Short mmCIF file of C-alpha atoms in Angstrom, two decimals:
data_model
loop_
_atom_site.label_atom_id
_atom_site.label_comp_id
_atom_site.label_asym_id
_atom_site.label_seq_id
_atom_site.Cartn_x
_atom_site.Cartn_y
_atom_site.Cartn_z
CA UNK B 925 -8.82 93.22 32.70
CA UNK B 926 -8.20 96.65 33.86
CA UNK B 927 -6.13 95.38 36.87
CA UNK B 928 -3.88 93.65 34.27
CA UNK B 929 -3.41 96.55 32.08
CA UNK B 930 -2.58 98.38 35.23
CA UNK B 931 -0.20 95.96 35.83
CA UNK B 932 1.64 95.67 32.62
CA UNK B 933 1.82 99.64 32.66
CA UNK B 934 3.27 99.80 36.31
CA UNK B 935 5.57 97.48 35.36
CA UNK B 936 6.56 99.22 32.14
CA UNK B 937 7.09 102.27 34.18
CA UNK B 938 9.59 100.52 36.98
CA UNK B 939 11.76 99.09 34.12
CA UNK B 940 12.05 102.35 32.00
CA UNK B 941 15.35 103.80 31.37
CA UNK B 942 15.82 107.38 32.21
CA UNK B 943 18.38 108.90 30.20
CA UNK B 944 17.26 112.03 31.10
CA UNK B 945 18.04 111.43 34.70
CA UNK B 946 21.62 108.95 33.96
CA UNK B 947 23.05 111.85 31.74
CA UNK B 948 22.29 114.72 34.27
CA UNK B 949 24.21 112.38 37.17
CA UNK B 950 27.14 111.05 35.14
CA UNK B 951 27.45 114.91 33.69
CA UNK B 952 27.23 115.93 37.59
CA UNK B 953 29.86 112.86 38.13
CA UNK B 954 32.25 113.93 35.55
CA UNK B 955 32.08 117.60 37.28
CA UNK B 956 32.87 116.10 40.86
CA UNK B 957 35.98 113.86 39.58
CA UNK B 958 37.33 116.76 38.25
CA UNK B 959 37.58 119.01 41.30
CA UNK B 960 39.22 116.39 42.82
CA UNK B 961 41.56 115.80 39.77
CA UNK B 962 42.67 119.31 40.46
CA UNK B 963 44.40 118.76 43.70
CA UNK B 964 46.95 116.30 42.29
CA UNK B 965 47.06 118.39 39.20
CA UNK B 966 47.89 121.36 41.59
CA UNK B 967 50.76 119.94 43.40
CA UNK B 968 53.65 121.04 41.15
CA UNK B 969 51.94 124.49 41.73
CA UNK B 970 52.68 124.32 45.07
CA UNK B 971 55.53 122.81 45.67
CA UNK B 972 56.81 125.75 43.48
CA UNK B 973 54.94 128.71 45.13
CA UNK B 974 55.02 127.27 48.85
CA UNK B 975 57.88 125.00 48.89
CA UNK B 976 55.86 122.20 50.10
CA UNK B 977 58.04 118.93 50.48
CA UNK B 978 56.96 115.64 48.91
CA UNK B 979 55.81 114.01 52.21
CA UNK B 980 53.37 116.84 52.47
CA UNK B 981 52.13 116.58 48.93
CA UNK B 982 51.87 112.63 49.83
CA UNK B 983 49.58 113.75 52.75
CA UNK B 984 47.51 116.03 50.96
CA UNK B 985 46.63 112.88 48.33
CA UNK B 986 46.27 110.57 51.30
CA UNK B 987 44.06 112.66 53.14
CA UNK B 988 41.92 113.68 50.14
CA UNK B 989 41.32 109.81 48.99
CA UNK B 990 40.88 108.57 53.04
CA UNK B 991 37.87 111.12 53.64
CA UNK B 992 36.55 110.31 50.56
CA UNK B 993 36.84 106.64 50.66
CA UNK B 994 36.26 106.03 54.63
CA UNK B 995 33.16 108.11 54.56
CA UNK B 996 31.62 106.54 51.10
CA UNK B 997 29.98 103.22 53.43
CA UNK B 998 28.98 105.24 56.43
CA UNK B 999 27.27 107.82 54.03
CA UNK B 1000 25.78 104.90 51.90
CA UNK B 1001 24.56 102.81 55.15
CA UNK B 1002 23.15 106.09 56.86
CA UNK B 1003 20.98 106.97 53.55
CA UNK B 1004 19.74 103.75 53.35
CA UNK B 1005 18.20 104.05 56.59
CA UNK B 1006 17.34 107.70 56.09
CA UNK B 1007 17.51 108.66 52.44
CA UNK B 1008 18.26 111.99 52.17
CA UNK B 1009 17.63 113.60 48.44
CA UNK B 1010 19.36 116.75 49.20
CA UNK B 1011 22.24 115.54 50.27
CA UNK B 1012 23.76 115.44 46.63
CA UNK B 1013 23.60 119.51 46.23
CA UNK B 1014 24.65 119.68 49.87
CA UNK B 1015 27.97 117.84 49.38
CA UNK B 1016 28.74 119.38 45.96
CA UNK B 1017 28.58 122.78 47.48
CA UNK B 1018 31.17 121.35 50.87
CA UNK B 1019 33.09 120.48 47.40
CA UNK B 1020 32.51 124.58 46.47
CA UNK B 1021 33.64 125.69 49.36
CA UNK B 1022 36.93 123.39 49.70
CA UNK B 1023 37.79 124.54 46.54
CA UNK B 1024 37.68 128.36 47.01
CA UNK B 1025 39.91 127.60 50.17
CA UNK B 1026 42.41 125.79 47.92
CA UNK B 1027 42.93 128.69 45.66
CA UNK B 1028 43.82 131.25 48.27
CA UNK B 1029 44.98 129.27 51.27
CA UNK B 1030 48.20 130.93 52.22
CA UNK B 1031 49.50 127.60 54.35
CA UNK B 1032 49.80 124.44 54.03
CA UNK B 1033 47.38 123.54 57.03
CA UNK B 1034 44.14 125.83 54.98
CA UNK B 1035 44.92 123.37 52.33
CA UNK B 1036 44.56 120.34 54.31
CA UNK B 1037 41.51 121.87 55.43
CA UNK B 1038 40.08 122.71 52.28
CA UNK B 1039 40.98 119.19 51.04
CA UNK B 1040 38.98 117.64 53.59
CA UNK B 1041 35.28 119.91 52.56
CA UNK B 1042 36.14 118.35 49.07
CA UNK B 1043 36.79 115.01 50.07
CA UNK B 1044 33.49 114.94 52.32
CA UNK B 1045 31.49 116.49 49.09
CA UNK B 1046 32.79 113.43 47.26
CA UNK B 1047 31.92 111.11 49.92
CA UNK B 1048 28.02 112.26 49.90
CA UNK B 1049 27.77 112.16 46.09
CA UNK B 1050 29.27 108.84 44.94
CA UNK B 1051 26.76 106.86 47.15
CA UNK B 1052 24.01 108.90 46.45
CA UNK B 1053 24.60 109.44 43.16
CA UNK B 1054 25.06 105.58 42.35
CA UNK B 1055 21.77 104.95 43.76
CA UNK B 1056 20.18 108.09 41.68
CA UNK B 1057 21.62 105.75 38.78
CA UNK B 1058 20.40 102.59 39.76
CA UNK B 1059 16.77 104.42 40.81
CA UNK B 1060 16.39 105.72 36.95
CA UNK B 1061 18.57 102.45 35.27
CA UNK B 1062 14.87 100.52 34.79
CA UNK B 1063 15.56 97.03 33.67
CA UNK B 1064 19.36 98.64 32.17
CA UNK B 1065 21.42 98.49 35.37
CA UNK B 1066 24.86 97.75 33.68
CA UNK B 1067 24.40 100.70 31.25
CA UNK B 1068 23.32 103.26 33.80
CA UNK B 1069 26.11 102.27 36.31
CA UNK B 1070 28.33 102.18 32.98
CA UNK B 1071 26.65 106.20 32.04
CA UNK B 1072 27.43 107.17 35.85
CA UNK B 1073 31.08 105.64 36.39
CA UNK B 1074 31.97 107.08 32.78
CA UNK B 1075 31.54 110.67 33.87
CA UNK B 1076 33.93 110.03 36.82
CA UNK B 1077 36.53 108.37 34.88
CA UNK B 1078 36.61 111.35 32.54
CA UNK B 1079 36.53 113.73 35.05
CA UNK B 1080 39.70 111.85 36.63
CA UNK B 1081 41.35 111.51 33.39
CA UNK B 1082 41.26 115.78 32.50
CA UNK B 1083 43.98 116.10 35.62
CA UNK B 1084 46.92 116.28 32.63
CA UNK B 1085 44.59 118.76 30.96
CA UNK B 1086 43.72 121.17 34.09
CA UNK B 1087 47.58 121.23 34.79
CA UNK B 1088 48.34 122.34 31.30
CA UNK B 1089 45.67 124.80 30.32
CA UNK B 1090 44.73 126.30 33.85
CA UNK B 1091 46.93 125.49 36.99
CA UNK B 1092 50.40 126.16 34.80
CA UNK B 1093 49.53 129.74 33.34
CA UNK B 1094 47.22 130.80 36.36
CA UNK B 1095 49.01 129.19 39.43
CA UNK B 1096 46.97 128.43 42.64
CA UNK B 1097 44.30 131.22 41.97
CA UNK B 1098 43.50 129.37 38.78
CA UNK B 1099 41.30 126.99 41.47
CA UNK B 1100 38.85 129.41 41.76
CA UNK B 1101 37.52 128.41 38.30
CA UNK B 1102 36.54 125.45 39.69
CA UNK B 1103 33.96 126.98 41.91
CA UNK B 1104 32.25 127.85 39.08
CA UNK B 1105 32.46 124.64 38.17
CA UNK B 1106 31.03 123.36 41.36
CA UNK B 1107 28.08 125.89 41.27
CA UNK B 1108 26.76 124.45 37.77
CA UNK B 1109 27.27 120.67 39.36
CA UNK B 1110 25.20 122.26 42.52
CA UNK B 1111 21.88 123.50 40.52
CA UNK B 1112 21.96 120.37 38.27
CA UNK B 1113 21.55 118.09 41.34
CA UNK B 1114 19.06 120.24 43.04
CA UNK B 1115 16.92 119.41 39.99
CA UNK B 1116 17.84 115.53 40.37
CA UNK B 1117 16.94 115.81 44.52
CA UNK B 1118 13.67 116.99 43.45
CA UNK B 1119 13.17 113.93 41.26
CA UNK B 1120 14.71 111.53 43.50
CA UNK B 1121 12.40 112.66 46.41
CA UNK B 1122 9.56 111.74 44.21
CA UNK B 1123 10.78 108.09 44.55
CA UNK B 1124 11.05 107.94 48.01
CA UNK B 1125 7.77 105.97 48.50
CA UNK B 1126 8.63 103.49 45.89
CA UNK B 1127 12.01 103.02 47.13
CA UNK B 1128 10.31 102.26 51.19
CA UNK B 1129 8.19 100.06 49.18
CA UNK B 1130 10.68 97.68 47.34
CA UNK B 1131 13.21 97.96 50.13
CA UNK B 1132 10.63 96.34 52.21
CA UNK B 1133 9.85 93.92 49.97
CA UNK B 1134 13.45 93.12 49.84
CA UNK B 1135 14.13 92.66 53.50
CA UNK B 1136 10.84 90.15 53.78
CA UNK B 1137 12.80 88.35 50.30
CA UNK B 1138 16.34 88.54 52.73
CA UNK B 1139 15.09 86.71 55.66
CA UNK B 1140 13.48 84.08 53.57
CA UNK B 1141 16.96 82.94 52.78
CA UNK B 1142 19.70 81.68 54.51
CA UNK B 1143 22.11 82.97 52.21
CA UNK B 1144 24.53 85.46 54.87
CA UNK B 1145 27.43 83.04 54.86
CA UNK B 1146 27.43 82.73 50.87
CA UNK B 1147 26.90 86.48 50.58
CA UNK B 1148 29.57 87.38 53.04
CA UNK B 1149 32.26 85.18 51.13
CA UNK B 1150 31.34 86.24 47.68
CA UNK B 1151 31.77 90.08 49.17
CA UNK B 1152 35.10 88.98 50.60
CA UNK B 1153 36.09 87.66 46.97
CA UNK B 1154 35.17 91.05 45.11
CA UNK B 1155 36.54 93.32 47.95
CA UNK B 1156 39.89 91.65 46.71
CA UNK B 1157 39.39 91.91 43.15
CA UNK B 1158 38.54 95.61 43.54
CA UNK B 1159 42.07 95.87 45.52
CA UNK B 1160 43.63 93.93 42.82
CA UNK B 1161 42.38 96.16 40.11
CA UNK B 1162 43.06 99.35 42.32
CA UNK B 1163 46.14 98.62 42.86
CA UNK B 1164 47.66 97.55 39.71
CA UNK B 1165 45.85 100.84 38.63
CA UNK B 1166 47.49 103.07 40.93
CA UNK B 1167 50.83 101.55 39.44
CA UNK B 1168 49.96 102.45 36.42
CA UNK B 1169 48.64 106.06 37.22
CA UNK B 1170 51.12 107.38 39.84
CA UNK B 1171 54.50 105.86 38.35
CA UNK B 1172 54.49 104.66 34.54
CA UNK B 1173 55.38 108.02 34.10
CA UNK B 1174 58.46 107.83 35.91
CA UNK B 1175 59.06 104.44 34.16
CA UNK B 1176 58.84 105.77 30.55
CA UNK B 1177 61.68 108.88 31.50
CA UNK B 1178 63.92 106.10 32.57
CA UNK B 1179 63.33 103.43 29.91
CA UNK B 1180 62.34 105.67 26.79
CA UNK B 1181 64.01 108.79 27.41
CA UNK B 1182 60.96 111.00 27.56
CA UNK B 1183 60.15 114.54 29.13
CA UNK B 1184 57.64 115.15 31.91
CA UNK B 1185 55.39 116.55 29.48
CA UNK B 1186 55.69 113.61 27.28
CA UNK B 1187 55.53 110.89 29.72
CA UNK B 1188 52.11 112.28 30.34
CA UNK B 1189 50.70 111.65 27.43
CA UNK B 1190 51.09 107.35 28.59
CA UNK B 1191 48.56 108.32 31.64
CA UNK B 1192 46.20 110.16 29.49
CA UNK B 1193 45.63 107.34 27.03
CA UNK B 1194 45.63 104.93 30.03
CA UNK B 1195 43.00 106.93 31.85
CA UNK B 1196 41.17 107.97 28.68
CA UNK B 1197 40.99 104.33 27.91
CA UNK B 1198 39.68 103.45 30.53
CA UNK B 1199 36.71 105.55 31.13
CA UNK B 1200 35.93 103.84 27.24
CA UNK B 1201 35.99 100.48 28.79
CA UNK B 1202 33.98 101.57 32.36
CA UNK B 1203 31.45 102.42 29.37
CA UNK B 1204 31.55 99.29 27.45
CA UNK B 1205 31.26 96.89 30.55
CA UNK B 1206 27.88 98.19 31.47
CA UNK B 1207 25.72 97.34 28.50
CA UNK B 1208 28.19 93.99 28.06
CA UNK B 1209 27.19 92.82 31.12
CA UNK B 1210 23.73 93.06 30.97
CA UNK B 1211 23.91 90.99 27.99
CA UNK B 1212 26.15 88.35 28.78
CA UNK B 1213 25.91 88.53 32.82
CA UNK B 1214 27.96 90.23 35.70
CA UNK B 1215 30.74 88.04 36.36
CA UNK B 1216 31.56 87.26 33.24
CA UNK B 1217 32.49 90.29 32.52
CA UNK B 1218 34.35 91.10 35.73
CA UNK B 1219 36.35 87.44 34.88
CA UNK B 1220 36.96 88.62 31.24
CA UNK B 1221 38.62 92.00 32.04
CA UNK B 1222 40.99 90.58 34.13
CA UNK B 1223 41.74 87.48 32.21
CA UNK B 1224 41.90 89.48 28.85
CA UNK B 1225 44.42 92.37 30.66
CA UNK B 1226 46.61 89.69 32.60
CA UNK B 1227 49.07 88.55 29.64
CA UNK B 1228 48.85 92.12 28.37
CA UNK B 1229 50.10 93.97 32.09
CA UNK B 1230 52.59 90.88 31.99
CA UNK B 1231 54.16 91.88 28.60
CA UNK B 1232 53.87 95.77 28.92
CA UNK B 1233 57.13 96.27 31.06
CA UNK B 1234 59.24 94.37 28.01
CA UNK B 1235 58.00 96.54 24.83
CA UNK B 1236 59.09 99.31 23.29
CA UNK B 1237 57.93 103.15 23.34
CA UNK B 1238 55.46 103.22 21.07
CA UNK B 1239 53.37 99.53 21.41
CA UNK B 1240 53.49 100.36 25.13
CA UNK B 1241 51.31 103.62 23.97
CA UNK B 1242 48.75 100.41 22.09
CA UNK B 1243 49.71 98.12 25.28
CA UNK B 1244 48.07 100.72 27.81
CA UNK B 1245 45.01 101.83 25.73
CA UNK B 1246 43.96 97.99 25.48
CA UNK B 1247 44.71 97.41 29.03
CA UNK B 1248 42.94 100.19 29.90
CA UNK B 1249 40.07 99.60 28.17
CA UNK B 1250 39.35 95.90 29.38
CA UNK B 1251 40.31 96.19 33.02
CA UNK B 1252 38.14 99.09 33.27
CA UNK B 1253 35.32 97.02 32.08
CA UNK B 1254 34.41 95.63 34.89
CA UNK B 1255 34.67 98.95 37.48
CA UNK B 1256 30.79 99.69 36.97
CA UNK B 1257 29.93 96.38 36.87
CA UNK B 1258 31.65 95.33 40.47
CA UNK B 1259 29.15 97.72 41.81
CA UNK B 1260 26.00 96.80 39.98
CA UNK B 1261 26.94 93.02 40.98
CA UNK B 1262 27.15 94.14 45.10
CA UNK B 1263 24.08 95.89 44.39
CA UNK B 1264 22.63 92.63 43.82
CA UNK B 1265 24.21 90.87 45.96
CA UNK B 1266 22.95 92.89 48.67
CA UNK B 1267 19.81 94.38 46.59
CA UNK B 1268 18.48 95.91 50.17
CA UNK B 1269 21.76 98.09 50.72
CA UNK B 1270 21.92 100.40 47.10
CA UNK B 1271 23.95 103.03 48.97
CA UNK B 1272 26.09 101.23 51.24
CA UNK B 1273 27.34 99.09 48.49
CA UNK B 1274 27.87 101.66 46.24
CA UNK B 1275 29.87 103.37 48.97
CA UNK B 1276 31.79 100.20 49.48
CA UNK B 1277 32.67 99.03 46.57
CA UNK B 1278 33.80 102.79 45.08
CA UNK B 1279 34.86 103.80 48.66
CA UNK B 1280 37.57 101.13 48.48
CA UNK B 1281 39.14 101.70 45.16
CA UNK B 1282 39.78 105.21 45.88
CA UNK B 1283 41.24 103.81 49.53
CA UNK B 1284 42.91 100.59 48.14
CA UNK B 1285 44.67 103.22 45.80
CA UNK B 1286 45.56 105.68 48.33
CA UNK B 1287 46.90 102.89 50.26
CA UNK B 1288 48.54 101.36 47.05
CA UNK B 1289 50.42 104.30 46.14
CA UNK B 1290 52.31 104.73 49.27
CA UNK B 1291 53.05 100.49 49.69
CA UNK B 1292 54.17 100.51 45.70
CA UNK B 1293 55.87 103.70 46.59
CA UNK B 1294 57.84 101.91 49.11
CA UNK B 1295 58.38 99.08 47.20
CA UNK B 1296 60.23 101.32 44.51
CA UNK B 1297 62.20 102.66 47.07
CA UNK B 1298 63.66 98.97 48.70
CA UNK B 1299 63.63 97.32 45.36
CA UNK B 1300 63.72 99.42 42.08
CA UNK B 1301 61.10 100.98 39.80
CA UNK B 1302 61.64 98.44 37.32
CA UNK B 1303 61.59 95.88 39.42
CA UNK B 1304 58.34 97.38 40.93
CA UNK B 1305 56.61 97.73 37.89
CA UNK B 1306 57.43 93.94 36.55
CA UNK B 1307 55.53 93.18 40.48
CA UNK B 1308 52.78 95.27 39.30
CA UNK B 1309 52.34 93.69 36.43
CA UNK B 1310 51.33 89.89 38.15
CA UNK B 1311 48.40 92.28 39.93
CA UNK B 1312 45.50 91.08 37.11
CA UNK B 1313 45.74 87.48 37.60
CA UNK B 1314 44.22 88.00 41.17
CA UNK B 1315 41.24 88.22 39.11
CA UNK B 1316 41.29 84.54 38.58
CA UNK B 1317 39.20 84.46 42.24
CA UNK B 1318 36.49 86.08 40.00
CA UNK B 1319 35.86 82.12 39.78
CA UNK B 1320 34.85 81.53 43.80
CA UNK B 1321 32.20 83.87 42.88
CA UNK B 1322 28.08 82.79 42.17
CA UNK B 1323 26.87 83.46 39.12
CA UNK B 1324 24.18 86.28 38.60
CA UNK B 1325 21.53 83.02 37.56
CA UNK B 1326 22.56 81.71 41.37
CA UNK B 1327 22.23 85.50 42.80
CA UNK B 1328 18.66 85.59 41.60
CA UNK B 1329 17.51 82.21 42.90
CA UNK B 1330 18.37 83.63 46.38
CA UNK B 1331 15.78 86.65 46.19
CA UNK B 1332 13.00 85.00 44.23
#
């Protein structure tokens, strides 16, 4: 009897939620996103006070999302091997100190520098911090993906704000608010190290118990395609959101007659959207299942992307929010799905899957950059706009119900 109660209560225990822990990390994710929202946020500071052309302002955003993106699976597979708790503090303060170099580099080689510390700080904490989530998410996993991912997509989404109420009245120097900023992110994930190197034994434990599960099954070819199949939805969505992102802007001047100011205003409510719908898809996919919900948000934004370069002004303001909200859906829940895919690998996954939307966007921007150059922005953004239906391949994928039968 006692051995049963024991049971029941360990089990309780593993499949508890910890809000606690999910609020601290998607808080600390929130504060990470938006150091690096300040470097494209910054670049009409610069170009102004050190003349810098647009290729180099094109390398500083390549560079930033490469060393972030590039280092996300190397980080993830390392710490899988040899989880290392501290590492979250550790790359939020190489994110501290890249940031004080960005507000009083005098060059345009200290910035590239100091772009790189806060890339690497980004590439330690989105790894690590997914698998702090999934750690605390108990039997929740969409949710607490959903609570992590939302901070980032806010953070990423206050880049029109920073520019207005910081970077334009205090120039470059107005960085160095941001260290602060990086100091509070720094003590708040010293206190979630501490917790997460509590877990450490549990985690050797299941991760063991997962590799015996793994080589009971000869599942590598099926897993290997399915990973194929959402690597190329992620680079669908990516894309199609780095249209959105780096040049509707440019597309409502042209077509609607708008300011700089105001064009803004069609990114914010994209972006804003968005981190709404990276909320929603959690807690909707644990109810009605992982790929459903990655099918859905690109089946329900496809006809929507499709008619948003033919409307007017104002419904394109109602066009983006929707869009923005269901295609988002499905950006935690591509990562909780590789999770448990490949349940033995938290970090690497993690560091895949997020690692290549910020490179499949990097990379995006320039190609769709080119494209607007050969063929037209117009033309480019009616292109764009076919992106979603790639999401159709969502259908080669297994269903969760199939997922599980392989690790039972």
């Amino acid at each position: 009897m006692d051995k049963t109660i024991h049971k029941q209560v360990t089990y309780q225990e593993e499949n508890k939620t910890l809000y606690q822990i999910l609020f601290l990390i998607g808080l600390c994710h929130l504060l990470n996103d938006s150091l690096q929202a300040v470097i494209p946020a910054m670049f009409p500071i610069l170009e102004n006070s050190m003349g810098l052309s647009f290729t180099q302002l094109g390398l500083i955003a390549f560079t930033l999302n490469m060393v972030s993106s590039v280092m996300q699976p190397l980080v993830g597979t390392y710490t899988d091997k040899h989880p290392i708790p501290f590492a979250l503090p550790i790359g939020l303060a190489s994110s501290m100190v890249g940031m004080l170099g960005l507000a009083l580099a005098p060059n345009f080689w200290l910035i590239l520098v100091s772009v790189i510390f806060i890339g690497l700080g980004s590439a330690v904490f989105h790894p690590e911090g997914s698998r702090v989530a999934y750690l605390a998410a108990g039997n929740k996993r969409g949710l607490a993906q959903s609570i992590y991912q939302v901070g980032g997509n806010s953070g990423q989404a206050l880049a029109p704000l920073i520019t207005a109420l910081i970077l334009v009245p205090l120039g470059q120097k107005g960085a160095l608010w941001f260290t602060i900023i990086a100091a509070i992110a720094v003590g708040i994930l010293t206190y979630i190290a501490r917790w997460y190197a509590g877990q450490l034994q549990s985690i050797a434990s299941k991760k063991k118990q997962t590799t015996s599960r793994q080589l009971d099954k000869a599942m590598s070819k099926a897993i290997k395609s399915a990973l194929l199949v959402l690597i190329f939805i992620v680079f669908a969505r990516s894309w199609y959101g780095a249209a959105i992102s780096n040049f509707y802007a440019f597309y409502a001047i042209d077509n609607y007659n708008l300011t700089i100011a105001n064009s803004q205003v069609y990114i914010f409510i994209f972006l804003a959207m968005g981190a709404v719908g990276t909320f929603l898809g959690g807690p909707l996919a644990d109810r009605f299942g992982r790929r459903n919900i990655i099918l859905f948000s690109f089946v329900g934004a496809s006809p929507l992307a499709i008619l948003l370069p033919y409307v007017g002004s104002e419904f394109a303001m109602v066009l983006l929010a929707v869009i923005g909200v269901i295609s988002m859906s499905s950006f935690s829940v591509t990562v909780v799905y590789a999770q448990e895919l490949v349940p033995g690998k938290i970090g690497t996954m993690s560091g895949l899957i997020v690692g290549l939307a910020f490179g499949m966007g990097a990379i995006g921007s320039v190609a769709l950059g080119s494209f607007i150059d050969s063929f037209g922005l117009t033309e480019t953004m009616i292109m764009a706009s076919f992106l979603p239906l790639l999401g159709f391949l969502t259908l080669l994928l297994p269903t969760d119900e199939r997922i599980q039968t392989w690790y039972k």
